[in-house]
């Protein structure tokens, strides 16, 4: 058994596919019209109720999970995402206590999407500021072995 990805039920597969391809830069590996699969493991289906054969109650804003993306250049992504008309941000970029910067917004179907700085990027940023591996690990609230892999 292995985890193979996430499937989200979408209201308009063409609109959602356009967003994830043209904004989030996902690569399509299969497009069956009502079903789209991306190289990353993310999939979407526009007739999920028909697929499972059970009456389902759609929630306008589930707020109980998020789609998580990482980048080496969060500032560039924030600029790009701010230029997307109608995108609603939960919050703009902010730094968490372990040093990682993150932003969150809602996609077309009101699923939470997180874009975060990679932890490797956090470690390299701290070390470029002069922190030792040990100080970086402490600042990141991570084991030293985790930080050492980025040196």
XYZ file of C-alpha atoms in Angstrom:
151
model
C 0.000 0.000 0.000
C 1.235 3.485 -0.834
C -0.352 6.910 -0.833
C -0.845 8.027 -4.444
C -2.235 11.548 -4.321
C -5.200 13.763 -3.555
C -8.399 14.082 -5.572
C -10.492 17.222 -5.120
C -14.097 17.547 -6.272
C -14.361 20.719 -8.345
C -17.347 22.642 -9.675
C -15.785 23.531 -13.041
C -12.947 21.267 -14.137
C -11.922 23.544 -17.031
C -11.640 26.592 -14.775
C -9.815 24.628 -12.066
C -7.481 22.997 -14.581
C -6.707 26.416 -16.064
C -5.833 27.776 -12.606
C -3.622 24.860 -11.598
C -1.865 24.733 -14.994
C -1.456 28.447 -15.740
C -1.062 29.857 -12.237
C 0.277 27.020 -10.078
C 2.319 25.569 -12.974
C 1.097 22.002 -12.531
C 1.731 19.599 -15.439
C -1.219 17.530 -16.711
C -0.523 13.826 -17.192
C -4.120 12.801 -17.943
C -7.201 14.754 -18.989
C -10.468 12.846 -19.392
C -12.705 15.914 -19.432
C -14.368 15.395 -16.047
C -11.118 14.099 -14.510
C -7.659 15.681 -14.627
C -4.490 14.240 -13.077
C -1.304 16.214 -12.545
C 2.303 15.048 -12.368
C 2.449 16.055 -8.669
C -0.269 13.582 -7.646
C -3.039 16.166 -7.398
C -6.196 15.124 -9.282
C -9.592 16.751 -9.779
C -13.015 15.490 -10.769
C -16.055 17.556 -11.727
C -18.647 14.799 -11.163
C -17.420 13.188 -7.963
C -20.950 12.407 -6.770
C -21.620 10.576 -10.023
C -18.311 8.758 -9.710
C -18.968 7.410 -6.204
C -22.716 6.939 -6.727
C -23.692 8.470 -3.398
C -25.510 11.750 -2.739
C -22.904 14.124 -1.351
C -23.350 17.453 0.390
C -21.061 20.062 -1.119
C -19.505 22.522 1.284
C -18.856 25.996 -0.022
C -15.709 26.451 2.047
C -14.612 23.254 3.777
C -11.611 24.809 5.603
C -10.596 21.388 6.902
C -7.592 20.686 4.694
C -5.203 22.483 2.391
C -3.243 21.806 -0.758
C 0.431 22.387 0.062
C 3.069 23.665 -2.361
C 6.694 24.639 -1.700
C 8.965 27.028 -3.559
C 12.489 28.389 -3.432
C 11.201 31.908 -4.225
C 8.139 32.756 -2.154
C 8.381 36.483 -2.907
C 8.062 35.853 -6.658
C 5.102 33.545 -6.094
C 3.402 36.065 -3.842
C 3.763 38.731 -6.543
C 2.379 36.331 -9.155
C -0.567 35.251 -6.992
C -1.461 38.840 -6.068
C -1.844 39.549 -9.789
C -4.511 36.840 -10.190
C -7.892 38.556 -10.336
C -10.382 37.429 -7.697
C -7.925 35.401 -5.611
C -8.879 35.647 -1.934
C -5.975 35.453 0.512
C -6.343 34.020 3.996
C -3.061 35.797 4.713
C -0.129 37.163 2.808
C 3.391 35.911 3.446
C 4.255 35.585 7.112
C 7.095 33.915 8.965
C 6.371 31.177 11.495
C 8.415 30.610 14.685
C 10.548 27.932 12.961
C 11.519 30.490 10.293
C 9.477 29.286 7.333
C 7.553 31.907 5.380
C 4.090 30.890 4.170
C 1.057 32.381 2.438
C -2.433 30.937 2.035
C -5.345 31.642 -0.293
C -8.547 30.064 -1.618
C -8.737 28.533 -5.087
C -11.812 28.698 -7.367
C -13.675 26.070 -5.300
C -12.643 27.674 -1.992
C -10.079 25.024 -1.093
C -7.200 26.397 0.955
C -3.918 26.477 -0.954
C -0.658 27.027 0.919
C 2.557 28.142 -0.751
C 5.565 27.912 1.533
C 9.278 28.452 1.436
C 11.099 25.106 1.392
C 12.697 24.058 4.655
C 15.959 23.705 2.735
C 15.584 27.354 1.755
C 14.972 28.308 5.387
C 18.107 26.451 6.518
C 20.259 27.979 3.788
C 18.912 31.476 4.550
C 19.774 31.151 8.245
C 23.246 29.804 7.515
C 23.846 32.602 4.978
C 23.000 35.018 7.802
C 25.879 33.512 9.785
C 24.101 30.972 11.998
C 25.930 27.702 12.583
C 24.298 24.367 11.782
C 23.490 23.960 15.482
C 22.025 27.486 15.766
C 20.039 26.942 12.564
C 18.617 23.675 13.912
C 17.640 25.405 17.150
C 16.063 28.345 15.293
C 14.170 25.944 12.981
C 13.070 23.754 15.886
C 14.528 20.805 13.954
C 17.067 18.056 14.624
C 20.679 18.875 13.695
C 20.684 15.896 11.284
C 17.794 17.490 9.382
C 19.743 20.746 8.908
C 23.018 18.958 8.045
C 21.441 17.502 4.906
C 21.252 21.034 3.455
C 24.892 21.970 4.060
